[in-house]
Coordinates of C-alpha atoms in Angstrom, one line a residue:
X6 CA 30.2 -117.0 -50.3
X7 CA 28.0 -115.7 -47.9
X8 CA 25.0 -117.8 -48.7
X9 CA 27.0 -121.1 -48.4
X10 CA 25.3 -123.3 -46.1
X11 CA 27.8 -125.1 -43.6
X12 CA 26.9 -128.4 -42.3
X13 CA 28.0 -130.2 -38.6
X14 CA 29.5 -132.9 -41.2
X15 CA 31.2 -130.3 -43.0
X16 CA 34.8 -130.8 -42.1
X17 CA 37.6 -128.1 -41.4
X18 CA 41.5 -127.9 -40.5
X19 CA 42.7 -125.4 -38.6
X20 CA 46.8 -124.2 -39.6
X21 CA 48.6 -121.7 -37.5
X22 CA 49.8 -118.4 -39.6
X23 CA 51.5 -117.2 -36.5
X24 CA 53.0 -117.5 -33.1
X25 CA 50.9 -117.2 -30.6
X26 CA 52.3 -115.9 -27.0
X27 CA 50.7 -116.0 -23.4
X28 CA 50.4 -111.7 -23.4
X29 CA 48.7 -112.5 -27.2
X30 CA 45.8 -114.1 -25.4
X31 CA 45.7 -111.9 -22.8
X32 CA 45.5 -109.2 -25.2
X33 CA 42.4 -110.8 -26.8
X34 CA 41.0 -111.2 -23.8
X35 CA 41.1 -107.5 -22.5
X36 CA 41.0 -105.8 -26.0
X37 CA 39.1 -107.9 -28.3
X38 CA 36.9 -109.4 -26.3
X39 CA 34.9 -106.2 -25.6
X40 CA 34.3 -105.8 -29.1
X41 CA 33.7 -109.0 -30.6
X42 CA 32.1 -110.6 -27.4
X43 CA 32.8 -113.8 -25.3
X44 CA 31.7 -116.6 -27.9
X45 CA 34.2 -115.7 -31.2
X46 CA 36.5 -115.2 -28.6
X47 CA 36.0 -118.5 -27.1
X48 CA 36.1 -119.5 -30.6
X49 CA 39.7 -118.3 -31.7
X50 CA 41.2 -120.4 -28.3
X51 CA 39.3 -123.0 -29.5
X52 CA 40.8 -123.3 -33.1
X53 CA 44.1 -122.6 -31.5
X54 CA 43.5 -125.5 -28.8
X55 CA 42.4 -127.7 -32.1
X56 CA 46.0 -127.4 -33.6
X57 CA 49.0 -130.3 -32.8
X58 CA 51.6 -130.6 -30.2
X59 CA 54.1 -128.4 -31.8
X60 CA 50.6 -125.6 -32.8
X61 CA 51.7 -125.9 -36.8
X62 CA 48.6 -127.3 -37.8
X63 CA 45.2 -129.7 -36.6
X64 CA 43.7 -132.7 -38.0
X65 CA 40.5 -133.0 -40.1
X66 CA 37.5 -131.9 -38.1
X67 CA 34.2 -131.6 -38.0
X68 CA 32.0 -128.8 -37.0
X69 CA 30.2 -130.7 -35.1
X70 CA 33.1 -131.1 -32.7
X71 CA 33.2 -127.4 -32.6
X72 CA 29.4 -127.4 -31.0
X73 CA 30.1 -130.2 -29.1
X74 CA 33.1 -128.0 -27.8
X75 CA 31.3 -125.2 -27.5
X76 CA 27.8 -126.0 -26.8
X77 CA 26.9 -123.3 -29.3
X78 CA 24.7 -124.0 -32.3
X79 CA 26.8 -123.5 -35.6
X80 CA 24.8 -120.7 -36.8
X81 CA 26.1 -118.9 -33.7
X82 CA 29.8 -120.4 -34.6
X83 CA 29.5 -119.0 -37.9
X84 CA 28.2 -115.7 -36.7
X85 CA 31.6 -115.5 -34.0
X86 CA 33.8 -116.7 -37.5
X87 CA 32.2 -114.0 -39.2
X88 CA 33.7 -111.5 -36.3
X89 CA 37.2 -113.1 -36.0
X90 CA 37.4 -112.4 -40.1
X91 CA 36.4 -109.4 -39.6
X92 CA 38.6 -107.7 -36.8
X93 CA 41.7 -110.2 -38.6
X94 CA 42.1 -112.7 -36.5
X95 CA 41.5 -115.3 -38.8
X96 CA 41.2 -115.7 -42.3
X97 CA 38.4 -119.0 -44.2
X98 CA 38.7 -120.6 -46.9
X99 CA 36.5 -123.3 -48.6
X100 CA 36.8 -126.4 -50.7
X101 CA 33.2 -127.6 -51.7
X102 CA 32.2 -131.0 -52.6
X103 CA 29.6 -133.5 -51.0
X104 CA 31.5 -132.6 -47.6
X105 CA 32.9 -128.9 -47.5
X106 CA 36.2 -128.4 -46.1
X107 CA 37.0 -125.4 -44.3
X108 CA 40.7 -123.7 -43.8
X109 CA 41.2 -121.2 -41.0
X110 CA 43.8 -119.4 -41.1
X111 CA 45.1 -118.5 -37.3
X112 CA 46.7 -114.9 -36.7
X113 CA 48.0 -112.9 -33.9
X114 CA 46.4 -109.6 -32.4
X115 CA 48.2 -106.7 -33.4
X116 CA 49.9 -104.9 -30.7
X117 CA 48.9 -102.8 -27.8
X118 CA 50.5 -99.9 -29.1
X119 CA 49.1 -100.5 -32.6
X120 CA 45.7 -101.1 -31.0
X121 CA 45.5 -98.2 -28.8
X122 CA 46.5 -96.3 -32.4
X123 CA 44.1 -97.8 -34.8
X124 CA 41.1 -95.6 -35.9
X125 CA 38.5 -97.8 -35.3
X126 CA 39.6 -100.5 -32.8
X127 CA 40.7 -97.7 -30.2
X128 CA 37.1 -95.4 -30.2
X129 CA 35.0 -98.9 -30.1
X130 CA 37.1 -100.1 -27.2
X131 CA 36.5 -96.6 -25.5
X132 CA 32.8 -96.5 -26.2
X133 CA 32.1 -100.6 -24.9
X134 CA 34.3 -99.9 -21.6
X135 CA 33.4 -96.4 -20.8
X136 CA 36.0 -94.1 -19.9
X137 CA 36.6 -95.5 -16.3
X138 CA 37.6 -99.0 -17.6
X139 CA 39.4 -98.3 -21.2
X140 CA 41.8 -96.0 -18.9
X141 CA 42.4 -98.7 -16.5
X142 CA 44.1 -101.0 -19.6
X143 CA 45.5 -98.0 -21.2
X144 CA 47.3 -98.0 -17.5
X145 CA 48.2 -101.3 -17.6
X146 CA 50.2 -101.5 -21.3
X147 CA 51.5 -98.2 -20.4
X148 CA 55.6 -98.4 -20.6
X149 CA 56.5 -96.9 -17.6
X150 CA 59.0 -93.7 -18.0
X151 CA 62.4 -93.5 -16.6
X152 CA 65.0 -91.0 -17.0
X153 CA 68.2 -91.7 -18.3
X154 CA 69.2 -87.7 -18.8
X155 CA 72.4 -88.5 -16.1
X156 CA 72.6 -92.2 -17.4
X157 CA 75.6 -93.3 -19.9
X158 CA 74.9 -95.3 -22.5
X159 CA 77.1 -98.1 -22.3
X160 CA 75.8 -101.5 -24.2
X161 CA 77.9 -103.6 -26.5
X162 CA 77.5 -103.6 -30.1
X163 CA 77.6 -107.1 -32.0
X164 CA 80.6 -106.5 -33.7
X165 CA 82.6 -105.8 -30.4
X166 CA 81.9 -108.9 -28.8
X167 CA 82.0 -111.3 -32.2
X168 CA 83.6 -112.2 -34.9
X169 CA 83.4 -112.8 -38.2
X170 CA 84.5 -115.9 -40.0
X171 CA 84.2 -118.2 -43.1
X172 CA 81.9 -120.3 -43.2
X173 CA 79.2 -121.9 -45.1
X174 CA 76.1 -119.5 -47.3
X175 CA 73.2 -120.8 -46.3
X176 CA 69.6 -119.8 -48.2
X177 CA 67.2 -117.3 -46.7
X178 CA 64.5 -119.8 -45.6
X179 CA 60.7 -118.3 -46.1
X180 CA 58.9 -121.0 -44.1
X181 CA 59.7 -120.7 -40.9
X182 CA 56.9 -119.4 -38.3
X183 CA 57.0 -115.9 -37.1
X184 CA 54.6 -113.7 -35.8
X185 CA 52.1 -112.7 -37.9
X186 CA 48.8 -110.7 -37.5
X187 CA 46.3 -109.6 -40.4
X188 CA 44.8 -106.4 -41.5
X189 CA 41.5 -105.2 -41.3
X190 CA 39.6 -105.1 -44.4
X191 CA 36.8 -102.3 -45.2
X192 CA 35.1 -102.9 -48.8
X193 CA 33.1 -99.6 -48.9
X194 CA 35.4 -96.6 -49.1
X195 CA 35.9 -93.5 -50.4
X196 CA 36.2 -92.3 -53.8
X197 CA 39.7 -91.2 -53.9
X198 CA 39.4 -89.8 -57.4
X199 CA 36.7 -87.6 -56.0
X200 CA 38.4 -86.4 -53.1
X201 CA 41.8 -85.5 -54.8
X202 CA 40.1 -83.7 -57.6
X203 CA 38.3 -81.8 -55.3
X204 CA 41.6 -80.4 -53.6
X205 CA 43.9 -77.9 -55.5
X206 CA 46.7 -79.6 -57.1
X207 CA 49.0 -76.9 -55.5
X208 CA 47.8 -77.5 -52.0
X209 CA 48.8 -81.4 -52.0
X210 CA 52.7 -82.8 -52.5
X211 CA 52.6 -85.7 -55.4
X212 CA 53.1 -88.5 -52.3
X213 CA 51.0 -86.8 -50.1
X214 CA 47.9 -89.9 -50.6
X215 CA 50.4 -93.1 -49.8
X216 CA 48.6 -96.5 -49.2
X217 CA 48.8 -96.1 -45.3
X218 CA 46.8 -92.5 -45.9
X219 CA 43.8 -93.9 -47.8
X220 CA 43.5 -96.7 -45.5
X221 CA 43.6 -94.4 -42.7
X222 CA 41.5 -92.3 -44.4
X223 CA 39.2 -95.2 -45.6
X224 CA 39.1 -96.7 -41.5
X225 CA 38.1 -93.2 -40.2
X226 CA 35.4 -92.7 -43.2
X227 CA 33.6 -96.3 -41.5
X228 CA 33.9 -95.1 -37.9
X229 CA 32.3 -92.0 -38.2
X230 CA 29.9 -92.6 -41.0
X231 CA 31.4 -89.6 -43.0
X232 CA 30.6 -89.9 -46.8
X233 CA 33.1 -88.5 -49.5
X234 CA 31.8 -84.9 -49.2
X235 CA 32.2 -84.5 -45.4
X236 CA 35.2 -86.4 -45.7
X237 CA 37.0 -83.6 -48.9
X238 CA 37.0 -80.9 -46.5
X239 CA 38.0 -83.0 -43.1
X240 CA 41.0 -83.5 -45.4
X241 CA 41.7 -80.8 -46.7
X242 CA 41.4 -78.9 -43.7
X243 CA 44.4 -81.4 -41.9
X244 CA 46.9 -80.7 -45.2
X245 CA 50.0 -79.2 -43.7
X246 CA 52.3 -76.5 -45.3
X247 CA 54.5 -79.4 -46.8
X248 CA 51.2 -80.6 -48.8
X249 CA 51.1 -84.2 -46.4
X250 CA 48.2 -85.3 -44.6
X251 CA 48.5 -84.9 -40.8
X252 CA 47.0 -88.3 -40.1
X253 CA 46.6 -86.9 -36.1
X254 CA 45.3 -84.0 -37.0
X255 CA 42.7 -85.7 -39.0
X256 CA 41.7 -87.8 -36.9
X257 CA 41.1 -85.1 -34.8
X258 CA 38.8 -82.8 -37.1
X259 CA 36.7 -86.6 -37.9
X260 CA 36.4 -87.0 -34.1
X261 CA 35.1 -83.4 -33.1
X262 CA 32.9 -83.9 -36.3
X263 CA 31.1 -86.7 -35.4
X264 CA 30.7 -85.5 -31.8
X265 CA 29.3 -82.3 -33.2
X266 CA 26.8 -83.9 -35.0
X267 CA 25.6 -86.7 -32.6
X268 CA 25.4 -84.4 -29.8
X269 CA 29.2 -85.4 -28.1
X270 CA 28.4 -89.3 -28.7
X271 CA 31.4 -91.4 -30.3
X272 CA 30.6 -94.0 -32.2
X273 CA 30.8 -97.6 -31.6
X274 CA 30.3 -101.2 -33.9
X275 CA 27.2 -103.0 -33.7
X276 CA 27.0 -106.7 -34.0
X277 CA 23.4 -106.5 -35.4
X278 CA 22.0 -109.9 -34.8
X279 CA 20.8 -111.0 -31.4
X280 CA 23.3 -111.8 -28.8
X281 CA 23.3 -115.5 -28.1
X282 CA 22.4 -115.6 -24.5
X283 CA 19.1 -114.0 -25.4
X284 CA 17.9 -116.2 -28.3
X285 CA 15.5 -119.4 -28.0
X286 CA 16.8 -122.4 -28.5
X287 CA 16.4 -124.6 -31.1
X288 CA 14.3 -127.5 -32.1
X289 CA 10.9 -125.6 -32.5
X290 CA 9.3 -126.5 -35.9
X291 CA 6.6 -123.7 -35.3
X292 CA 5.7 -121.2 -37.7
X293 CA 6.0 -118.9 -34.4
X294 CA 9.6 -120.4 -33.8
X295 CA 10.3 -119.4 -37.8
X296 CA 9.7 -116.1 -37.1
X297 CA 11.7 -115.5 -33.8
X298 CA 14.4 -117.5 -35.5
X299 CA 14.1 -114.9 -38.8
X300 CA 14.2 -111.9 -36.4
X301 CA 17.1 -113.0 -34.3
X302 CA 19.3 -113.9 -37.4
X303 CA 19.5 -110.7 -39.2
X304 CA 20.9 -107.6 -38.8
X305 CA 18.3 -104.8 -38.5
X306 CA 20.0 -103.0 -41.4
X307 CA 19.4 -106.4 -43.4
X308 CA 16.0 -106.4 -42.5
X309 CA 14.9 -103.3 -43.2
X310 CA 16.6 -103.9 -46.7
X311 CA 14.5 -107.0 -47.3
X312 CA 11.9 -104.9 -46.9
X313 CA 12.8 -101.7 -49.4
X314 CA 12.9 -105.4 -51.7
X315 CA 16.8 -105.3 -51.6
X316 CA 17.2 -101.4 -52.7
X317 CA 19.7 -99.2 -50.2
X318 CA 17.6 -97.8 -47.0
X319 CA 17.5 -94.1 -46.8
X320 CA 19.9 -92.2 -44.9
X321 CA 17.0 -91.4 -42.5
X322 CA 15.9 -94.9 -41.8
X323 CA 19.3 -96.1 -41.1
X324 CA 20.0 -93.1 -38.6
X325 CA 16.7 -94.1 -36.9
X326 CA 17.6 -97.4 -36.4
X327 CA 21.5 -96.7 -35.3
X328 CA 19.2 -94.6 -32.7
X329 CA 17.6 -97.5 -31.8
X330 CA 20.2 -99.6 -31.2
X331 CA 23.1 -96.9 -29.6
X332 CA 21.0 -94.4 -27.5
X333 CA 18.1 -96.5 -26.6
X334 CA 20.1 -99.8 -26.1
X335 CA 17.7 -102.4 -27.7
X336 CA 19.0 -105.6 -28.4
X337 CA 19.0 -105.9 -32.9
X338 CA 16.2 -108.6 -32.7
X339 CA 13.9 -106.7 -30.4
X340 CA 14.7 -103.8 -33.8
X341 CA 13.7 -106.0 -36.0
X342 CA 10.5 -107.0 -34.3
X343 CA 9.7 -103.3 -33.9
X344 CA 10.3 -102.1 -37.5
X345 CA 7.7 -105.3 -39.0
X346 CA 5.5 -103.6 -35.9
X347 CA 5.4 -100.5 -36.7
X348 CA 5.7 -100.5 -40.6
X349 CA 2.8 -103.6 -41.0
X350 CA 0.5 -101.0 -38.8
X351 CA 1.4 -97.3 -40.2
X352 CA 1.2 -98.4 -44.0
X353 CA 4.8 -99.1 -44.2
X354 CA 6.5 -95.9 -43.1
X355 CA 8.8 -95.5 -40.0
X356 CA 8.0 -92.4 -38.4
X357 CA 10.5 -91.1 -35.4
X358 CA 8.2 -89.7 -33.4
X359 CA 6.4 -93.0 -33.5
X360 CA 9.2 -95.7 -32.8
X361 CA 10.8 -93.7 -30.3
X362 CA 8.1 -93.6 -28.5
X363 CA 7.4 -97.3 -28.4
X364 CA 11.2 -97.7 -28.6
X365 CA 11.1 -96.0 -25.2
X366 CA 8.1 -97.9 -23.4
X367 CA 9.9 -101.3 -24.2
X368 CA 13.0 -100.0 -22.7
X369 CA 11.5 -99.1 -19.6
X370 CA 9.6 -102.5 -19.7
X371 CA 13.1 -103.8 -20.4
X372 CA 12.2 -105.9 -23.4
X373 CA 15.5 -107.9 -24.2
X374 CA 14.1 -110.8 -26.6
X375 CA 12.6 -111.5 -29.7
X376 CA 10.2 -113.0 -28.0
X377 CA 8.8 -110.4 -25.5
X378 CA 8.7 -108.1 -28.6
X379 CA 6.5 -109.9 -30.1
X380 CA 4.4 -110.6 -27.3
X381 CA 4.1 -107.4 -26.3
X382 CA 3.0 -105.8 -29.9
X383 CA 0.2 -108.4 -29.7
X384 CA -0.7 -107.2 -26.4
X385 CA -0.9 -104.1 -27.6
X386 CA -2.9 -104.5 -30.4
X387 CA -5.3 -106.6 -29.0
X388 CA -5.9 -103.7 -26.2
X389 CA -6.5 -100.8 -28.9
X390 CA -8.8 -102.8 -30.7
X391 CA -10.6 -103.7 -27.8
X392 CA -10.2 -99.4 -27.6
X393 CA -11.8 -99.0 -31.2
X394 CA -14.7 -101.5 -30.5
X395 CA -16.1 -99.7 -27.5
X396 CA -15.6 -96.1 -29.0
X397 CA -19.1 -94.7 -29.1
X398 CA -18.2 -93.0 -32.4
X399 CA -19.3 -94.7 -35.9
X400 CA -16.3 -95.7 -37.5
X401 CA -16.2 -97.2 -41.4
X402 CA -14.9 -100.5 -41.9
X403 CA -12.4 -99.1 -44.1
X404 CA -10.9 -97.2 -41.3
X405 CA -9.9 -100.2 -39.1
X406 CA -7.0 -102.4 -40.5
X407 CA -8.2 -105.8 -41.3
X408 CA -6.3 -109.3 -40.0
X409 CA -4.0 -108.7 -43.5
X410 CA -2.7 -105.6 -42.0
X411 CA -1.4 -107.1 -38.9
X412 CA 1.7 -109.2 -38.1
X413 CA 1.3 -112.8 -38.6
X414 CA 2.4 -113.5 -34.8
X415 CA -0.6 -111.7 -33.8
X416 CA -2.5 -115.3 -35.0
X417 CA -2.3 -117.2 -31.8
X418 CA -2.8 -120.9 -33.7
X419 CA 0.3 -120.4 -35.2
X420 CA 1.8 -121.3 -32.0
X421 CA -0.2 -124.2 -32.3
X422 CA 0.3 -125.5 -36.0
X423 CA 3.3 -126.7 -37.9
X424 CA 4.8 -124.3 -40.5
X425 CA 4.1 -126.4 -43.7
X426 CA 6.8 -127.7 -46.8
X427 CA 6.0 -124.4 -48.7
X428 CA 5.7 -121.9 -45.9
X429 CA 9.0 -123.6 -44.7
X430 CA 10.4 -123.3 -48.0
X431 CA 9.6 -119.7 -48.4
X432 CA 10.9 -118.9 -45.5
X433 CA 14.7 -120.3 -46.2
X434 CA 14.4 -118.7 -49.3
X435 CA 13.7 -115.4 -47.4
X436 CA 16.2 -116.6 -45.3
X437 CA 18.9 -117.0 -47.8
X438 CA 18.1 -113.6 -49.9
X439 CA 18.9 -111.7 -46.3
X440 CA 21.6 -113.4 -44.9

């Protein structure tokens, strides 16, 4: 459902799975909102500010109200949707016919305790704060301590202070609201029947892998990038004496992992498209304006896919470009731009030494958009040709990379000249295949 296109005309109605409290919103904005950003959290208030008088459910709208609202375009609405479904704030449904309808499904946040526990919503918070800030909110939902060692306990129980009497049986009613917030779903997990195999049988109780164990064990697997191997001994090595699965101790042994192997770094989620601020805005029919759009609108991860022509990345290309993106800080479009660079002009491979070192220079020219990147490869280009032409040493033509080998950006008239029906159809197509 993924490739479904969504239309302003496409309509939607928002219904309210939950109740939704003051200190709820105030926990969205202080713990979600540094991980999903400012515009799917402006989103989720949005929805809820779309609902009725009594917040059970809204009218039919459009989505066009919601960029009028807003003032986002609706890929960037989807992109926010995309991160409330997928932290569980809200759930989509979808109805097609000549107009779509779209349900969302509004629920709460979990808890600040249950945040402040979860395996990958706590170490993302930690590593978008820093340690300074996530301490200050960990101060501030922190139950203060009092000691009741001297203090008697002496509160009523129900049954001293009523009564029971006959009276009529009512029927357990299902419908009513309550508070309700949603799990977090991860697809790719670990192959359980791999991991218990691999454990003695006489090391591990019969209950010892319960539902709330694999999806702990699933969660940690995602935030630290651990594949089933690493992940068979992490567990086997947090087994206690009664054969159960010390869940802290495990998350221990992943943490300390991961930091040994990425140098003391923790890991952290990356929204790989281009943040919105930083984007150009629409209504450019250019070939040039294609291309930026192309670049800011996919993850680098789906990029570099599209170009292995839709077979899984290596392990090394994928490290390289999380390298991009956590230690050097580049924004995911400015990636992209920089992989087409650097694969279109060293005969499609991606060496480190190579994109680091370019990865680098842009950071210190603190290149932020799609844009600049682009500009600046051009630049680039243009000045080590001008290099090659004035060497004094014979080269053969075969040595210099003709205009094929080049990014198309590097064409200035493409700035100039309208992308035409089958370029423009080629590139939704390329479009669709990636998104």
């Amino acid at each position: 459902m993924k490739n479904l296109t969504i239309l302003p005309a496409d309509t939607y109605t928002v219904i309210n799975k939950t109740v939704i409290s003051d200190s709820d919103k105030k926990l969205i904005s202080m713990l979600y909102q540094p991980i999903i950003g400012y515009s799917a959290t402006s989103l989720y208030f949005t929805l809820i500010d779309d609902l009725d008088k009594l917040q059970i459910m809204s009218n039919d709208l459009t989505h066009h109200h919601l960029m009028a609202t807003m003032q986002l375009r609706l890929e960037d609405i989807v992109i926010a949707r995309e991160k409330l479904e997928a932290i569980g704030l809200i759930k989509s449904y979808v109805k097609k016919g000549n107009v779509n309808h779209y349900v969302y499904l509004i629920y709460s946040p979990i808890s600040a305790n249950e945040f402040f526990n979860h395996p990958i919503l706590n170490v993302v918070l930690y590593n978008n704060l820093g340690k300074k800030e996530y301490e200050k909110i960990v101060n501030y939902y922190k139950i203060p301590r009092f000691n009741l060692k001297d203090y008697e306990d002496i509160t009523s129980t129900f049954d001293q202070v009523f009564t029971s009497v006959k009276g009529n049986v009512l029927e357990i009613n299902s419908d009513i609201t309550k508070r309700d917030s949603n799990n977090i779903l991860i697809n790719q997990g670990i192959d359980f029947n791999m991991l218990i195999s691999s454990i003695p049988s006489s090391m591990i109780n019969e209950r010892c892998f319960t539902k709330d164990v694999k999806d702990l064990i699933n969660a940690l697997s995602f935030t630290y990038n651990l594949d089933n191997l690493a992940m068979q001994g992490l567990v086997r090595d947090s087994i206690n004496e009664k054969g159960f699965v010390d869940k802290t101790l495990l998350r221990k042994q992943c943490r300390n992992y991961y930091q040994f192997e990425s140098n003391g770094n923790l890991p952290t989620l990356i929204y790989n498209r281009q943040p919105d601020y930083l984007k150009k805005p629409v209504g450019d029919n250019s070939k040039w304006a294609k291309m930026v759009y192309t670049f800011e609108n996919l993850t680098p991860y789906q990029f570099l896919k599209a170009k292995y022509k839709g077979a899984e990345p290596t392990a090394r290309d994928k490290k390289l470009i999380e390298s991009l993106l956590v230690d050097q800080k580049l924004n995911p479009g400015v990636v992209n731009v920089l992989i087409a660079y650097v694969l279109k002009i060293n005969n499609e491979g991606l060496k480190k030494s190579y994109v680091e070192t370019i990865a680098g220079q842009w950071k210190r020219l603190n290149i932020e958009t799609v844009e600049e990147a682009m500009r600046i490869t051009e630049k680039e280009y243009k000045k080590n040709k001008k290099i090659v032409s004035k060497s004094p040493i014979k080269i053969r033509k075969n040595d210099i990379k003709g205009k094929s080998d080049i990014p198309a950006w590097f064409d200035k008239e493409i700035e100039e000249n309208t992308i035409t029906k089958e370029e423009s159809e080629e590139m939704e197509k390329l479009l669709k295949e990636l998104v």
